[in-house]
mmCIF file of C-alpha atoms in Angstrom:
data_model
loop_
_atom_site.group_PDB
_atom_site.id
_atom_site.type_symbol
_atom_site.label_atom_id
_atom_site.label_comp_id
_atom_site.label_asym_id
_atom_site.label_seq_id
_atom_site.Cartn_x
_atom_site.Cartn_y
_atom_site.Cartn_z
ATOM 1 C CA ASP A 96 -0.200 6.485 16.259
ATOM 2 C CA LEU A 97 -3.536 4.910 17.075
ATOM 3 C CA ALA A 98 -4.835 8.314 18.355
ATOM 4 C CA ARG A 99 -4.035 9.848 14.995
ATOM 5 C CA TYR A 100 -5.741 7.059 13.109
ATOM 6 C CA ARG A 101 -8.821 7.345 15.288
ATOM 7 C CA THR A 102 -8.931 11.111 14.613
ATOM 8 C CA GLY A 103 -8.810 10.515 10.825
ATOM 9 C CA TRP A 104 -11.258 7.635 11.004
ATOM 10 C CA SER A 105 -13.765 9.722 12.997
ATOM 11 C CA GLN A 106 -14.009 12.402 10.274
ATOM 12 C CA PRO A 107 -17.415 12.528 8.519
ATOM 13 C CA GLY A 108 -17.363 10.181 5.494
ATOM 14 C CA ALA A 109 -13.981 8.702 6.331
ATOM 15 C CA LEU A 110 -15.140 5.173 6.968
ATOM 16 C CA THR A 111 -17.321 5.190 3.937
ATOM 17 C CA ALA A 112 -14.339 6.345 1.731
ATOM 18 C CA MET A 113 -12.145 3.691 3.080
ATOM 19 C CA LEU A 114 -14.650 0.976 2.440
ATOM 20 C CA LYS A 115 -15.356 2.215 -1.136
ATOM 21 C CA TRP A 116 -11.654 2.184 -1.890
ATOM 22 C CA TYR A 117 -11.400 -1.593 -1.042
ATOM 23 C CA ARG A 118 -14.685 -2.435 -2.826
ATOM 24 C CA ALA A 119 -13.525 -0.598 -6.010
ATOM 25 C CA ALA A 120 -10.150 -2.293 -5.840
ATOM 26 C CA LEU A 121 -11.753 -5.697 -5.850
ATOM 27 C CA ARG A 122 -14.154 -4.809 -8.677
ATOM 28 C CA HIS A 123 -11.797 -2.970 -10.962
ATOM 29 C CA ARG A 124 -8.504 -4.737 -11.366
ATOM 30 C CA PRO A 125 -5.903 -2.280 -12.439
ATOM 31 C CA ARG A 126 -4.393 -2.660 -15.958
ATOM 32 C CA TYR A 127 -0.729 -2.149 -16.233
ATOM 33 C CA ASP A 128 1.350 -1.584 -19.287
ATOM 34 C CA GLU A 129 4.939 -2.594 -19.629
ATOM 35 C CA ARG A 130 6.408 0.802 -19.063
ATOM 36 C CA ARG A 131 8.690 1.317 -16.052
ATOM 37 C CA ILE A 132 8.320 4.079 -13.593
ATOM 38 C CA ALA A 133 11.041 6.605 -14.196
ATOM 39 C CA LYS A 134 10.989 8.570 -11.004
ATOM 40 C CA PRO A 135 13.035 7.322 -8.013
ATOM 41 C CA ILE A 136 10.870 5.335 -5.702
ATOM 42 C CA ARG A 137 11.254 4.155 -2.082
ATOM 43 C CA ILE A 138 9.084 1.200 -0.960
ATOM 44 C CA ILE A 139 8.758 0.679 2.788
ATOM 45 C CA TRP A 140 7.091 -2.647 3.613
ATOM 46 C CA GLY A 141 5.806 -4.101 6.906
ATOM 47 C CA ASP A 142 6.764 -7.722 6.879
ATOM 48 C CA ARG A 143 4.055 -8.719 9.344
ATOM 49 C CA ASP A 144 1.239 -7.473 6.981
ATOM 50 C CA VAL A 145 -1.434 -10.164 6.993
ATOM 51 C CA ALA A 146 -3.185 -8.653 3.981
ATOM 52 C CA LEU A 147 -0.393 -8.443 1.390
ATOM 53 C CA ASP A 148 2.530 -10.756 0.818
ATOM 54 C CA ALA A 149 6.074 -9.270 1.312
ATOM 55 C CA SER A 150 7.077 -10.430 -2.219
ATOM 56 C CA LEU A 151 4.899 -7.637 -3.673
ATOM 57 C CA ALA A 152 7.493 -5.048 -2.552
ATOM 58 C CA GLU A 153 10.103 -6.559 -4.920
ATOM 59 C CA ALA A 154 7.467 -6.972 -7.608
ATOM 60 C CA GLY A 155 6.880 -3.267 -7.375
ATOM 61 C CA GLN A 156 10.501 -2.628 -7.396
ATOM 62 C CA ALA A 157 10.909 -4.495 -10.709
ATOM 63 C CA ARG A 158 8.499 -2.070 -12.376
ATOM 64 C CA CYS A 159 10.701 0.910 -11.479
ATOM 65 C CA ALA A 160 13.890 2.225 -13.097
ATOM 66 C CA GLN A 161 15.182 3.364 -9.715
ATOM 67 C CA ALA A 162 13.694 1.944 -6.551
ATOM 68 C CA GLU A 163 14.859 0.810 -3.186
ATOM 69 C CA VAL A 164 12.944 -1.485 -0.780
ATOM 70 C CA PHE A 165 13.075 -1.364 2.990
ATOM 71 C CA HIS A 166 11.448 -4.238 4.897
ATOM 72 C CA LEU A 167 10.461 -3.513 8.466
ATOM 73 C CA GLU A 168 10.354 -6.823 10.246
ATOM 74 C CA ASP A 169 7.994 -5.812 13.135
ATOM 75 C CA ALA A 170 5.665 -3.483 11.083
ATOM 76 C CA THR A 171 2.268 -4.628 9.990
ATOM 77 C CA HIS A 172 0.034 -3.311 7.070
ATOM 78 C CA TRP A 173 -0.575 -0.015 8.879
ATOM 79 C CA LEU A 174 3.048 1.475 8.812
#
């Protein structure tokens, strides 16, 4: 897996794009309306994620009409 990540990260502009995504996420908080997502959704969550709390998986599920959540105990942020 790491070899594939390294290949992706080494592409021209990849690191800049990744950093800009996180910077934008911090500056521009998303605005959500109260509509529920109608499409079926599968959420796969790594419970050893140090950046995001596992409760966010269920919070996302609550915004969906049809969703299932799978927690992977030994997975991290980088599933």
